Coordinates of C-alpha atoms in Angstrom, one line a residue:
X1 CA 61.0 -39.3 -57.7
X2 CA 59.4 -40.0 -61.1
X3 CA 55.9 -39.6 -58.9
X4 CA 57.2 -36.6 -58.2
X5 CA 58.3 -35.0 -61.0
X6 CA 54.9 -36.3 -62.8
X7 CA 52.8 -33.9 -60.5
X8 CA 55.1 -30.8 -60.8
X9 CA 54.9 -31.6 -65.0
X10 CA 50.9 -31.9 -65.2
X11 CA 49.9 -29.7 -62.2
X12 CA 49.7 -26.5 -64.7
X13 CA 48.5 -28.6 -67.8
X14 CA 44.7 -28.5 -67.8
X15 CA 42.7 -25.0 -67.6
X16 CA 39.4 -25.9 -66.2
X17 CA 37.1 -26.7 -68.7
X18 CA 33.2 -27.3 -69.9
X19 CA 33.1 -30.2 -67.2
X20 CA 34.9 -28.1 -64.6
X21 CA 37.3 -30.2 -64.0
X22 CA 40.2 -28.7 -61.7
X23 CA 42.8 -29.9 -59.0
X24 CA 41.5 -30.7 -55.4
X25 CA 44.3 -29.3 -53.4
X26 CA 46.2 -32.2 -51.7
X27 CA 45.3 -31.1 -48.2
X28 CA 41.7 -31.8 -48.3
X29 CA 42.7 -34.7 -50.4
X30 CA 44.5 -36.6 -47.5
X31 CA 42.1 -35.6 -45.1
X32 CA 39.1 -36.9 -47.1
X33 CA 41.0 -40.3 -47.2
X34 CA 42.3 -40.1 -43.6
X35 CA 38.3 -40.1 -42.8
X36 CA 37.9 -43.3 -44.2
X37 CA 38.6 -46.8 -43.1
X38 CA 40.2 -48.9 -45.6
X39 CA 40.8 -51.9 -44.0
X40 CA 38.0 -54.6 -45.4
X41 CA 37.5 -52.5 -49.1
X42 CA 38.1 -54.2 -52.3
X43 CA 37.5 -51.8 -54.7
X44 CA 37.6 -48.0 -54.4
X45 CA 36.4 -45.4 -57.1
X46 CA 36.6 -42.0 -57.9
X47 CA 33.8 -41.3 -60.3
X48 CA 34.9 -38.0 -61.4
X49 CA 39.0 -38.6 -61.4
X50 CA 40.5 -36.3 -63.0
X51 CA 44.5 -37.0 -62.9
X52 CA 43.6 -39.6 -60.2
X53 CA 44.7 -37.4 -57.0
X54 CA 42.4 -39.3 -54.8
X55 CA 43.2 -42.7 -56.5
X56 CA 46.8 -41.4 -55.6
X57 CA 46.0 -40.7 -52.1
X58 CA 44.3 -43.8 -51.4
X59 CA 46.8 -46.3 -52.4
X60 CA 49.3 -44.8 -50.0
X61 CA 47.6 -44.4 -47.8
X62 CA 47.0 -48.3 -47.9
X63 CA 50.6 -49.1 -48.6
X64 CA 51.4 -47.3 -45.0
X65 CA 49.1 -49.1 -43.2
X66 CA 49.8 -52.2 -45.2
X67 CA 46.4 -52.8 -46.1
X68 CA 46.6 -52.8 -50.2
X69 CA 46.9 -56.6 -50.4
X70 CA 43.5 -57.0 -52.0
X71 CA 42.2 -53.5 -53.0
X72 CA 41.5 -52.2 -56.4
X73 CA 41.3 -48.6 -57.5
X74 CA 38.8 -47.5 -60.1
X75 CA 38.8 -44.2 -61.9
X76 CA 35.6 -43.3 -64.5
X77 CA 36.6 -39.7 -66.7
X78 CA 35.0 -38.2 -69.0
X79 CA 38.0 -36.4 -70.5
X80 CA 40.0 -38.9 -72.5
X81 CA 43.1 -36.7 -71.8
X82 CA 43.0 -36.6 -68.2
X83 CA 41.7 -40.7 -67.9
X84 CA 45.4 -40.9 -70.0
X85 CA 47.0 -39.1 -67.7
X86 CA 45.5 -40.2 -64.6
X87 CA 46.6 -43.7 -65.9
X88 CA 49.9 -42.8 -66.4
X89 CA 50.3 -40.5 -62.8
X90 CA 49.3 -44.5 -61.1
X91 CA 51.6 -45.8 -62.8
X92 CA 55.0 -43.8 -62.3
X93 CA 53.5 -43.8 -58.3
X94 CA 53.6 -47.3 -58.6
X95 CA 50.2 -48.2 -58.1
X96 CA 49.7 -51.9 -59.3
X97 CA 46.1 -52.6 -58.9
X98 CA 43.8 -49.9 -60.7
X99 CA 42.2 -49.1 -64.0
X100 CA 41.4 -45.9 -65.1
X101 CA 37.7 -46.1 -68.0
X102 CA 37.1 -43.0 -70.2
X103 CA 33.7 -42.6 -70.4
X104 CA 32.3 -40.2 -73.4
X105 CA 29.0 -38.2 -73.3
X106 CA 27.8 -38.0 -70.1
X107 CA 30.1 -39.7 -68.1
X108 CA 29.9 -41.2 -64.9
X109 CA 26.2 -39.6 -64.9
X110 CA 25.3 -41.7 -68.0
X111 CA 24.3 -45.5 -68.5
X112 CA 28.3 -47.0 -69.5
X113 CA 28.6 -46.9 -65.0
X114 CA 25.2 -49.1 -64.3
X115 CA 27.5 -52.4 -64.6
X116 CA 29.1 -51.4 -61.8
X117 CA 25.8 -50.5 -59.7
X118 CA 26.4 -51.7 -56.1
X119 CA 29.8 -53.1 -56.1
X120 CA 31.7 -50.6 -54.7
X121 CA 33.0 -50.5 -51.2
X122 CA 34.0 -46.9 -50.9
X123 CA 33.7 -43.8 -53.1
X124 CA 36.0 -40.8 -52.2
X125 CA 35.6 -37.6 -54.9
X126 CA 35.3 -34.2 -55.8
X127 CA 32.7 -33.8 -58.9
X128 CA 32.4 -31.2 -61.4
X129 CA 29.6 -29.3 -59.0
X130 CA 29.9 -26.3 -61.5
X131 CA 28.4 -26.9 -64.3
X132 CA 24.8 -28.5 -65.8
X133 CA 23.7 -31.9 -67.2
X134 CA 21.4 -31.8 -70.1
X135 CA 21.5 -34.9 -72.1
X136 CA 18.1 -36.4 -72.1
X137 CA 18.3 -39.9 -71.9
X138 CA 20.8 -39.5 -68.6
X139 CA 19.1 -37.5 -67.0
X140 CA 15.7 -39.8 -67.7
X141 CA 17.7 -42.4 -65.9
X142 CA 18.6 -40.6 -62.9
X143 CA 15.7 -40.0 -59.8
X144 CA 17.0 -36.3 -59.7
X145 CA 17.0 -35.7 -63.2
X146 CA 13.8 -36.9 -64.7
X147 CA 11.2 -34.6 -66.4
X148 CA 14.4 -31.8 -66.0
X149 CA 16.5 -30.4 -68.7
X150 CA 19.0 -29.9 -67.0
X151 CA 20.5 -30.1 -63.5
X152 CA 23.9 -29.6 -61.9
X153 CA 26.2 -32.6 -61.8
X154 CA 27.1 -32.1 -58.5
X155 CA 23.3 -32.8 -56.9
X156 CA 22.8 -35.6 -59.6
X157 CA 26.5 -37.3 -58.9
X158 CA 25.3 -37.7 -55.3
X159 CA 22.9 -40.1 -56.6
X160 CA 24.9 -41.9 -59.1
X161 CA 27.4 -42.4 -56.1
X162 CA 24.9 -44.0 -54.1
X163 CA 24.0 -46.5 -56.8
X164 CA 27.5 -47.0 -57.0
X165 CA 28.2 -48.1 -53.8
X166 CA 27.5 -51.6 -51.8
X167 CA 24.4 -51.8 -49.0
X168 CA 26.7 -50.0 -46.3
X169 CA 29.2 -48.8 -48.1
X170 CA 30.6 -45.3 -47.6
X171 CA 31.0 -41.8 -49.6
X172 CA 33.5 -38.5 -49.2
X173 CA 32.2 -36.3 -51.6
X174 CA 32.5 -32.6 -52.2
X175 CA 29.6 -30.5 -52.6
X176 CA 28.2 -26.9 -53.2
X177 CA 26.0 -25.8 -49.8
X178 CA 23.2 -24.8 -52.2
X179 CA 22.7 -28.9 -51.5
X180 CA 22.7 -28.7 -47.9
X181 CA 20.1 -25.7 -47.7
X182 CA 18.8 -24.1 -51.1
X183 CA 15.2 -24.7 -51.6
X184 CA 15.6 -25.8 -54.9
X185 CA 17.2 -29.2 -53.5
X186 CA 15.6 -30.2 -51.0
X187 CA 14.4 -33.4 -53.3
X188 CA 17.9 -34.1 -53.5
X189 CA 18.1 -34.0 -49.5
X190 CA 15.0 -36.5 -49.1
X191 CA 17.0 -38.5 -51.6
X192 CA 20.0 -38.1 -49.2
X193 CA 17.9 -39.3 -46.1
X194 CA 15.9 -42.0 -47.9
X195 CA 19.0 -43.9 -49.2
X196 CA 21.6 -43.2 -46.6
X197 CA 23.2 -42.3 -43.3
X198 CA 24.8 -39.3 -43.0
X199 CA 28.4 -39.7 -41.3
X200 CA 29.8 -36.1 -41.5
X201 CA 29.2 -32.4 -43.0
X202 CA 32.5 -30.5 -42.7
X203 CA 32.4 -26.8 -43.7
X204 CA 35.3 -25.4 -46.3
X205 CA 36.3 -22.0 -46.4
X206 CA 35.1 -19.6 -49.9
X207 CA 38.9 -19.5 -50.8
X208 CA 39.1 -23.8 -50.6
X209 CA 39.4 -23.9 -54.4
X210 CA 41.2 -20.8 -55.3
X211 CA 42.7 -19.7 -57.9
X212 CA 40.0 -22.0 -59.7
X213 CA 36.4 -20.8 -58.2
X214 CA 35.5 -18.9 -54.8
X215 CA 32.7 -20.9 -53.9
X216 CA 31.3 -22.1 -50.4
X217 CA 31.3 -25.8 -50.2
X218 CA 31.4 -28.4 -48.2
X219 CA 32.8 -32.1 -47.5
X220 CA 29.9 -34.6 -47.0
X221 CA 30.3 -38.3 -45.8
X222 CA 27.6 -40.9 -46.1
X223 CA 27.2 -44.5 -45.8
X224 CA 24.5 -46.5 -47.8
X225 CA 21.5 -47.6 -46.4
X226 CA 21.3 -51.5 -45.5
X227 CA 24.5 -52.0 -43.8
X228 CA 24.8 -51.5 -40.3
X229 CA 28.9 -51.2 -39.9
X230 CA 30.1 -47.7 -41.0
X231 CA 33.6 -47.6 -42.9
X232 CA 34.7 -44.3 -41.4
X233 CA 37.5 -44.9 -38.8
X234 CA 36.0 -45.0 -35.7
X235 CA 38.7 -42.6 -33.8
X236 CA 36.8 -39.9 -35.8

């Protein structure tokens, strides 16, 4: 009930911002997560957390299939007033194992993330697709962002999720289509192709993120190159 009443308090809080941060609507939430198979992960992240709806998600949806035993839940923000809240939504849900890192600057997209380069099981989030990166020396460090001045977050967090994750471990992540077919990205596709398996594109509607942004965008899953056993249930 306290859960509860959390979400109802903070759901009309935040206007979306420079980092274009909004609300995932808790629909595509639980099917992103109902995608994904839980069972051997020890720690899952949401690199771009928000309030920690996925985070959320996730743990109960470990709880009810009694799988949360030896999981972790990570959260990296780069909004120290959402990483506060998204700390304190766990906790009133009762979430036990999970810490939530403010990250200033550039985020999740900048060098504070590299210590956790390849230890991730599974990666389930909805970036801030809307708006640029231009901070020099993160962009240097990033495959898709060097010798650029800028680039959207959403093509350069693809990447950063991918160094994220374990040999064989998996990715939900929602993207703009420009990714899937504008001609401006088709380095990020090779990237895409070189470095992993794709599992999954599932179209969204325009009207997916309303009242935030009408934009056409769509769910894609992945699994890392190296590892040969996918982490997407195998009923879907």
């Amino acid at each position: 009930l306290k859960g509860l009443a959390y979400e109802e308090i903070i759901r009309n809080t935040f206007e979306k911002g420079d980092n274009q941060q909004f609300f995932t609507p808790r629909h595509i939430i639980e099917f992103m997560v109902s995608m994904l198979d839980f069972s051997q992960a020890e720690l899952v992240c949401d690199p771009a957390c928000g309030t920690g709806g996925f985070l959320l998600y996730v743990d109960r949806h470990l709880k009810q299939k009694n799988w949360n035993g030896r999981c972790e839940l990570l959260g990296f923000e780069i909004d120290e007033r959402l990483a506060w809240v998204a700390g304190i939504n766990l906790d009133v849900h009762d979430v036990s194992r999970f810490s939530i890192r403010y990250i200033n600057g550039a985020g999740s997209l900048g060098r504070d993330v590299e210590e956790h380069f390849g230890r991730i099981d599974i990666i389930v989030t909805n970036p801030p697709f809307g708006s640029d990166l231009s901070d020099k020396d993160a962009l240097s460090r990033l495959e898709l962002g060097r010798g650029r001045t800028s680039r959207r977050r959403g093509v350069l967090f693809i990447e950063r999720c991918l160094d994220l994750l374990k040999p064989g471990g998996c990715l939900g992540i929602i993207i703009d289509d420009a990714v899937l077919n504008s001609p401006s990205n088709e380095d990020t596709r090779r990237l895409i192709l070189r470095r992993s398996h794709p599992l999954a594109v599932i179209s969204l509607p325009e009207t997916a993120f309303m009242p935030y942004a009408s934009v056409k965008s769509s769910i894609l899953f992945l699994q890392k190159a190296d590892g040969a056993k996918s982490t997407m249930r195998p009923d879907h």
